Short mmCIF file of C-alpha atoms and ligand atoms in Angstrom, two decimals:
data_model
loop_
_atom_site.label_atom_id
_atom_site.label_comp_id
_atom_site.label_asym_id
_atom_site.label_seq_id
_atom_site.Cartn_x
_atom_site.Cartn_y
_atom_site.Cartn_z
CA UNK A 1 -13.28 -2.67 7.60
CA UNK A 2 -11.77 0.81 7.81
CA UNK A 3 -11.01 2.35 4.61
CA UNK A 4 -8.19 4.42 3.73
CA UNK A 5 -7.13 6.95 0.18
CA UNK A 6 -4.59 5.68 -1.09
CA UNK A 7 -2.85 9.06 -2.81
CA UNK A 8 -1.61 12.25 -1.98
CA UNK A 9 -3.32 14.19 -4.21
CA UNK A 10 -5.55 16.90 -1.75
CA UNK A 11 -8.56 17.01 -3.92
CA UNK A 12 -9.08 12.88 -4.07
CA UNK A 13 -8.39 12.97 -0.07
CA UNK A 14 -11.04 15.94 0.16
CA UNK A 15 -13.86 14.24 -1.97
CA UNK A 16 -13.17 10.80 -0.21
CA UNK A 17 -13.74 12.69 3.32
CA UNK A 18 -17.27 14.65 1.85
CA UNK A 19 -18.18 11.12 0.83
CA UNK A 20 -17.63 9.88 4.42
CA UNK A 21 -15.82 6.97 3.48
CA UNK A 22 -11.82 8.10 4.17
CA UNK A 23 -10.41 6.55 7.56
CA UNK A 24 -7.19 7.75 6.92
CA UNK A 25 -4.61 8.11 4.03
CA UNK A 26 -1.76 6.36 2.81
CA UNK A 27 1.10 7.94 1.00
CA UNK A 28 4.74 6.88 -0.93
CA UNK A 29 7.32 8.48 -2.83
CA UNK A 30 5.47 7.69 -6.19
CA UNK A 31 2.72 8.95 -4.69
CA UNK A 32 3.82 12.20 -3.66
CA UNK A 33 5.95 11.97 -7.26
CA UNK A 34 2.48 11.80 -8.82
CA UNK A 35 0.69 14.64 -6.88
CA UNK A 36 3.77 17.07 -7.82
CA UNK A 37 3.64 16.11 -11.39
CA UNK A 38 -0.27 17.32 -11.33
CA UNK A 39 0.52 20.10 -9.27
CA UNK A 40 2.98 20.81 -12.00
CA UNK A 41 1.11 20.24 -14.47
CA UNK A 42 -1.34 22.89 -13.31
CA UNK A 43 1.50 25.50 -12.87
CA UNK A 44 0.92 25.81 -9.04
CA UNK A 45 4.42 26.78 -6.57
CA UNK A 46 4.41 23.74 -4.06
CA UNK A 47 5.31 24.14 -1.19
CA UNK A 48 5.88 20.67 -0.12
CA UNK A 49 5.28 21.05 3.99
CA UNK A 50 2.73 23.08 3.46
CA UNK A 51 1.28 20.52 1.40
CA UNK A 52 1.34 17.46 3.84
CA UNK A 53 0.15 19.70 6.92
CA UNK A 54 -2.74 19.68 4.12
CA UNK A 55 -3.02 16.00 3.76
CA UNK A 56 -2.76 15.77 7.21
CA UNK A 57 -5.32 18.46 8.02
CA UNK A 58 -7.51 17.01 5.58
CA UNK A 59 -7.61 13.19 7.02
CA UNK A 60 -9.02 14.77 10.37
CA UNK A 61 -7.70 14.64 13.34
CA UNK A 62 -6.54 10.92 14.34
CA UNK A 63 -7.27 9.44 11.03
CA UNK A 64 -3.91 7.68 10.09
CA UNK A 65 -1.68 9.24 7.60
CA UNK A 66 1.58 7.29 6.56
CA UNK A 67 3.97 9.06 5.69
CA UNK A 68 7.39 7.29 4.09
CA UNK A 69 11.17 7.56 4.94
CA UNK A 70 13.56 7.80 2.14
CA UNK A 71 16.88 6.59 3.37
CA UNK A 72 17.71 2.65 3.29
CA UNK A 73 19.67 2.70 6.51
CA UNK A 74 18.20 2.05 9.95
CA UNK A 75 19.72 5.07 11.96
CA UNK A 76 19.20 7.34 8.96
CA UNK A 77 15.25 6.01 8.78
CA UNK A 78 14.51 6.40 12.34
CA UNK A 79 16.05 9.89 12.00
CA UNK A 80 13.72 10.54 9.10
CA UNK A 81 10.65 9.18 11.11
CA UNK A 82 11.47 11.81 13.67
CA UNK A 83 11.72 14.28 11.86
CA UNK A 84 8.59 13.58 9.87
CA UNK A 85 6.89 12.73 13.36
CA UNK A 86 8.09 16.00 14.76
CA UNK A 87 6.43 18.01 11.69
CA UNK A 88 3.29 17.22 10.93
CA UNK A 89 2.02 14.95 14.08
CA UNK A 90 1.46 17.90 15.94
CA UNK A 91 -0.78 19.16 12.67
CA UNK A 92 -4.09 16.42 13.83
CA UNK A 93 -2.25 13.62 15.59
CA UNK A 94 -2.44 11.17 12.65
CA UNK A 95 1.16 10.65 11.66
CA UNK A 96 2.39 6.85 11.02
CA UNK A 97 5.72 6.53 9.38
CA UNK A 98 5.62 3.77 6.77
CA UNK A 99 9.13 1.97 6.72
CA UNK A 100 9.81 -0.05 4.35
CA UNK A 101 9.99 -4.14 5.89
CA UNK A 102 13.17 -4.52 4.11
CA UNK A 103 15.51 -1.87 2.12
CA UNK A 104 17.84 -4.49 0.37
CA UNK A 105 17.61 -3.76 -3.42
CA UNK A 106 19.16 -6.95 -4.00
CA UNK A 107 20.49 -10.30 -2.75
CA UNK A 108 24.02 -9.26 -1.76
CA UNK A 109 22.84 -6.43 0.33
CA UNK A 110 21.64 -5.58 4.65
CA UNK A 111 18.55 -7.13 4.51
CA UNK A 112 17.55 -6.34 8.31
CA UNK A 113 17.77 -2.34 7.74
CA UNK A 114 13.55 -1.85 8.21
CA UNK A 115 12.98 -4.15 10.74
CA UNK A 116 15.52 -2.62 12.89
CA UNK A 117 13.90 0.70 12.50
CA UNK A 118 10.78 -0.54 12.89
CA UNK A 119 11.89 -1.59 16.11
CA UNK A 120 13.60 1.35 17.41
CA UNK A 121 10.92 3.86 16.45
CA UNK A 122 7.74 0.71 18.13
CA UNK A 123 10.36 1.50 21.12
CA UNK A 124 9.71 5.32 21.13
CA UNK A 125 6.28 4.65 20.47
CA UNK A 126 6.10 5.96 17.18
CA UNK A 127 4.12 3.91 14.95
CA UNK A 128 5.15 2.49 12.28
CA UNK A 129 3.06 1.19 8.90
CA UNK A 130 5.57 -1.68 7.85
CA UNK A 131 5.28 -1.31 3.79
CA UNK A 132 5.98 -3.72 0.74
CA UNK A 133 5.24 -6.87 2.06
CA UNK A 134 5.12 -9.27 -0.16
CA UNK A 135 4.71 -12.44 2.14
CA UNK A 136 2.72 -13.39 5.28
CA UNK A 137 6.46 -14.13 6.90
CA UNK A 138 7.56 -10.70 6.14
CA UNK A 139 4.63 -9.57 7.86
CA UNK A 140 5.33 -11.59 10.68
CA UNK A 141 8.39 -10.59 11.01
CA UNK A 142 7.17 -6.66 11.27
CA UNK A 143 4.44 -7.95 13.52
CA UNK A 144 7.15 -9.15 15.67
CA UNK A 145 9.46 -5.89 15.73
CA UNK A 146 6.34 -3.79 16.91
CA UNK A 147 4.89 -2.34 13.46
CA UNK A 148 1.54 -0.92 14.49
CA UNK A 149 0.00 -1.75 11.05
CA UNK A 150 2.02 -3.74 8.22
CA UNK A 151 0.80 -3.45 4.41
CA UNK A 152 0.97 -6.47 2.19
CA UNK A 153 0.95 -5.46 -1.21
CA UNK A 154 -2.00 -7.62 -3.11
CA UNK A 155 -1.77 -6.08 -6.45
CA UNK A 156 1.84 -6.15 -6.87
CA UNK A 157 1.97 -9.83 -6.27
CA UNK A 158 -0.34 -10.58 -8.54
CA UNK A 159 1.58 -8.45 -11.18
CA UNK A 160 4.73 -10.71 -10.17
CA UNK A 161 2.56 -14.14 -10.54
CA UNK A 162 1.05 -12.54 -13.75
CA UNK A 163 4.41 -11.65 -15.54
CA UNK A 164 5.93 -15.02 -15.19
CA UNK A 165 2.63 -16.39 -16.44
CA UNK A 166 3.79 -14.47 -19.52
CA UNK A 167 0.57 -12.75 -19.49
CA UNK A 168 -0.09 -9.31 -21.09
CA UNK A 169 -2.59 -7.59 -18.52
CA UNK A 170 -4.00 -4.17 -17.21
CA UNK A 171 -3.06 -2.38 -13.89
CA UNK A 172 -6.52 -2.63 -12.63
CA UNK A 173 -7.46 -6.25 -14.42
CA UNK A 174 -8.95 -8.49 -12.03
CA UNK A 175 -6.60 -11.65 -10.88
CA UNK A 176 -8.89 -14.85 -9.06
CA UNK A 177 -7.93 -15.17 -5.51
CA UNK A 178 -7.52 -18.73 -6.04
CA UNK A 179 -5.18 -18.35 -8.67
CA UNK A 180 -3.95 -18.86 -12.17
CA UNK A 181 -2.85 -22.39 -13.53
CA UNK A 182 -0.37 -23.15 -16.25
CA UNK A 183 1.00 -26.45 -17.56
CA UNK A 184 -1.38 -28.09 -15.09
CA UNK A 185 0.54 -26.34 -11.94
CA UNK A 186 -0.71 -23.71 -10.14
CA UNK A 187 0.96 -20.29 -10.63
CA UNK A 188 2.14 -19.09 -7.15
CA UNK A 189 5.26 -17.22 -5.71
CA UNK A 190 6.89 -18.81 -2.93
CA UNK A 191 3.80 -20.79 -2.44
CA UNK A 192 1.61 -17.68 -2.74
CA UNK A 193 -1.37 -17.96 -5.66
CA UNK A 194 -1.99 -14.17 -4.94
CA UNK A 195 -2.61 -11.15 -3.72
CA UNK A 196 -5.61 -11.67 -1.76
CA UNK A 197 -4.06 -15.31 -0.51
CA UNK A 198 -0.98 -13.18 1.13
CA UNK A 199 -4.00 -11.06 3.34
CA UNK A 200 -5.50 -14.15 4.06
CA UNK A 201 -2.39 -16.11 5.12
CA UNK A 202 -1.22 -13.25 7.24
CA UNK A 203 -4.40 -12.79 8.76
CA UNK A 204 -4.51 -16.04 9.54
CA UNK A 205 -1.72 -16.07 10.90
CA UNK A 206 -1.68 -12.64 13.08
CA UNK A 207 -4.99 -14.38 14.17
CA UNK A 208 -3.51 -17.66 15.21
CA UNK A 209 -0.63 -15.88 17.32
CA UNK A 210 -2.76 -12.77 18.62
CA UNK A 211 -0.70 -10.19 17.17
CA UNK A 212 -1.85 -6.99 17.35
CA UNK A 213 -0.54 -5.00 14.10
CA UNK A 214 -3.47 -4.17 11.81
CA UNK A 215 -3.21 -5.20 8.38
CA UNK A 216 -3.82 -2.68 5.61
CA UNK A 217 -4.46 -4.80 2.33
CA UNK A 218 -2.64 -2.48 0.05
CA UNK A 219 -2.07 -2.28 -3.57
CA UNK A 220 -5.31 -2.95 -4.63
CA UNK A 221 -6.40 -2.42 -8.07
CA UNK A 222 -10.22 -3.19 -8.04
CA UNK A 223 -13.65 -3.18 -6.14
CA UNK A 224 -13.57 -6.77 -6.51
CA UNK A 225 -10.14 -7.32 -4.46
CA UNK A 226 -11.98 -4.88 -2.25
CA UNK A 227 -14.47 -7.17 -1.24
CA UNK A 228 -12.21 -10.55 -1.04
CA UNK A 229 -10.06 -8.54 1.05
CA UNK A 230 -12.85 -7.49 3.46
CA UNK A 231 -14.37 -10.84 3.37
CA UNK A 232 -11.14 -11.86 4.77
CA UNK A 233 -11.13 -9.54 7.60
CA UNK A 234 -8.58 -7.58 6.44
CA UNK A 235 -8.87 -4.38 9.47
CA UNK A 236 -8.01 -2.41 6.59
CA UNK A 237 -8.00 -1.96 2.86
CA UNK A 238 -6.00 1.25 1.48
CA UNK A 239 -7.61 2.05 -1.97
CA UNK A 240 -6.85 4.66 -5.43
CA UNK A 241 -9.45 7.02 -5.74
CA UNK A 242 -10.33 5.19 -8.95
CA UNK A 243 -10.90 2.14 -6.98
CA UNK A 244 -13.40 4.14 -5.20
CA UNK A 245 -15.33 5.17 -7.53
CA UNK A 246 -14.79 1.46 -8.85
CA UNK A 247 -16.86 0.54 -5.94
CA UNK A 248 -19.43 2.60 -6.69
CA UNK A 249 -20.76 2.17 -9.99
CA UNK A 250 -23.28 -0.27 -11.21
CA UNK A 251 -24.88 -0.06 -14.60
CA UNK A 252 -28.07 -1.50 -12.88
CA UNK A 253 -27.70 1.27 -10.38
CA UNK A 254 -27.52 3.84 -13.34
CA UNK A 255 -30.45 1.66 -15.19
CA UNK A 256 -32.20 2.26 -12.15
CA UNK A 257 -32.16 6.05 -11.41
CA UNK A 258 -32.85 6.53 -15.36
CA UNK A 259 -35.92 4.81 -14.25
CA UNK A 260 -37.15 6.19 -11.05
CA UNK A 261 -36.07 9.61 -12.23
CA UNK A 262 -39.01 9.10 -15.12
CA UNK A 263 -41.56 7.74 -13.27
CA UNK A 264 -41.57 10.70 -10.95
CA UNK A 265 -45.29 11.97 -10.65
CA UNK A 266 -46.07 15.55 -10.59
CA UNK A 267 -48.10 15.02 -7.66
CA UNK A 268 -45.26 13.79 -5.76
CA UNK A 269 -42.99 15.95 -7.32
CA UNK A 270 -45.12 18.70 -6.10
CA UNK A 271 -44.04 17.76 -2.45
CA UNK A 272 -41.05 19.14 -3.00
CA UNK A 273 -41.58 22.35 -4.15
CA UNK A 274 -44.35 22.93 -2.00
CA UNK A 275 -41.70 22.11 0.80
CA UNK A 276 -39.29 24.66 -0.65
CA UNK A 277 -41.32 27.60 -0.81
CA UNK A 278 -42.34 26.96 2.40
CA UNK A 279 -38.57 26.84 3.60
CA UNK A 280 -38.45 30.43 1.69
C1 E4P B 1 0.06 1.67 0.07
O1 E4P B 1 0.45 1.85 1.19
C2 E4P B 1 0.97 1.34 -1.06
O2 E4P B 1 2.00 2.27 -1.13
C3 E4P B 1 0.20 1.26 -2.34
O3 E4P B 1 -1.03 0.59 -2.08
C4 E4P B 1 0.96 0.62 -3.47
O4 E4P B 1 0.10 0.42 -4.55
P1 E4P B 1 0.61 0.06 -6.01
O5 E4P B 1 1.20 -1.30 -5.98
O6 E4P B 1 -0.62 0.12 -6.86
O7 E4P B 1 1.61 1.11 -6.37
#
């Protein structure tokens, strides 16, 4: 499974690449909203281009970076995309536009806006990262219009199934694949018991029909959703820097460097330093 950072903050994408564990980056308007505020914070002049040739620069050449439209209309997106494409793809070949797989902001409103960009730009052979899907059908229908990689959004589902649970919980708090259960029915959105059941559905399915977009389990809030995710085959799982270092850290790990580090012997201590003075 290919990981990619999930931020657009330069010095997370940086440390992920010296750790040799960032396949490419995936960015958003809060995202970028979040990076500026830091930025900011730290009384630095941004100069926003500048900035994603960085990210982009930084990935390496032909490690995906998705970058995100802005508008809600198709012909306004797929003018975006371009433009975006234009930019920085030239920078290290590694730009995917991330539209979104539907712009509606409620019921009464164009529903088919992303797919239809999705399909013009899979039709100029721009690829596309089909974002915020929420269920294995949306992500079949971005499958469908061409999306080179489509993102179901684990963590924010089980938010959704969590809040009308009534249940008071963290950002990063695990939630059981399997599911929650209240009043002796299972807790589930549109037949959904959470976030790691939507990657497995739509794997399943993308699997069933042989399509070809890869699926980037996104929103993920833990090392443990990490794993369920990969177990499922997910070809991708976008994690937050904090995830990473989620993934990391053990206390038997820590337990056990405390106790190698005191049973070192002088005499094999003394390898070392013998070895560095004769490297002098
Ligand atoms: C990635 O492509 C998504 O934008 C991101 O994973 C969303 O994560 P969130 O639900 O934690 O904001």
């Amino acid at each position: 499974m290919e990981i990619y950072v999930d931020s657009a903050n330069i010095d997370e994408i940086r440390k992920a690449k010296e750790y040799g564990v960032c396949d490419g980056v995936t960015t958003n308007p809060s995202l970028i909203k979040k990076a500026v505020a830091g930025m900011k914070g730290e009384g630095k002049q941004i100069d926003m281009e500048g900035y994603i040739r960085l990210i982009c620069e930084a990935a390496g050449k032909g490690n995906p970076v998705s970058l995100e439209v802005v508008s809600l209309k198709a012909e306004d997106m797929v003018k975006e995309a371009e433009l975006l494409y234009g930019k920085f793809n030239q920078v290290a070949s590694n730009v995917v536009i991330k539209i979104p797989v539907s712009t509606s902001r409620s019921e009464g409103e164009e529903h088919y806006e992303g797919l239809k960009a999705i399909t013009a730009l899979s039709r100029k052979k721009i690829p596309v990262n089909a974002t915020l899907i929420m269920t294995p059908e949306q992500a079949l229908l971005a499958g469908k219009a061409g999306a080179k990689y489509v993102s179901p959004f684990a963590g924010r589902i089980d938010d959704f199934i969590r809040k009308n649970l009534g249940e008071a919980f963290g950002k990063s708090d695990y939630f059981p694949a399997g599911g929650k259960h209240k009043d002796g029915k299972t807790a589930e959105d549109k037949g959904i018991v959470s976030g790691v059941e939507l990657v497995k559905k739509t794997k399943a399915i993308f699997d069933k029909y042989g399509i070809k977009s890869k699926i980037i389990a996104a929103s993920l809030r833990n090392a443990r959703q990490v794993r369920e995710v990969a177990e499922i085959g997910a070809d991708i799982a976008t994690v937050p820097f904090e995830v990473l270092e989620d993934m990391i850290k053990h206390p038997k790990t820590f337990e056990g460097i405390v106790k190698f580090s005191e049973d070192v012997v002088p005499e094999y201590k003394e390898i070392f330093s013998a070895g560095e003075s004769a490297s002098r």
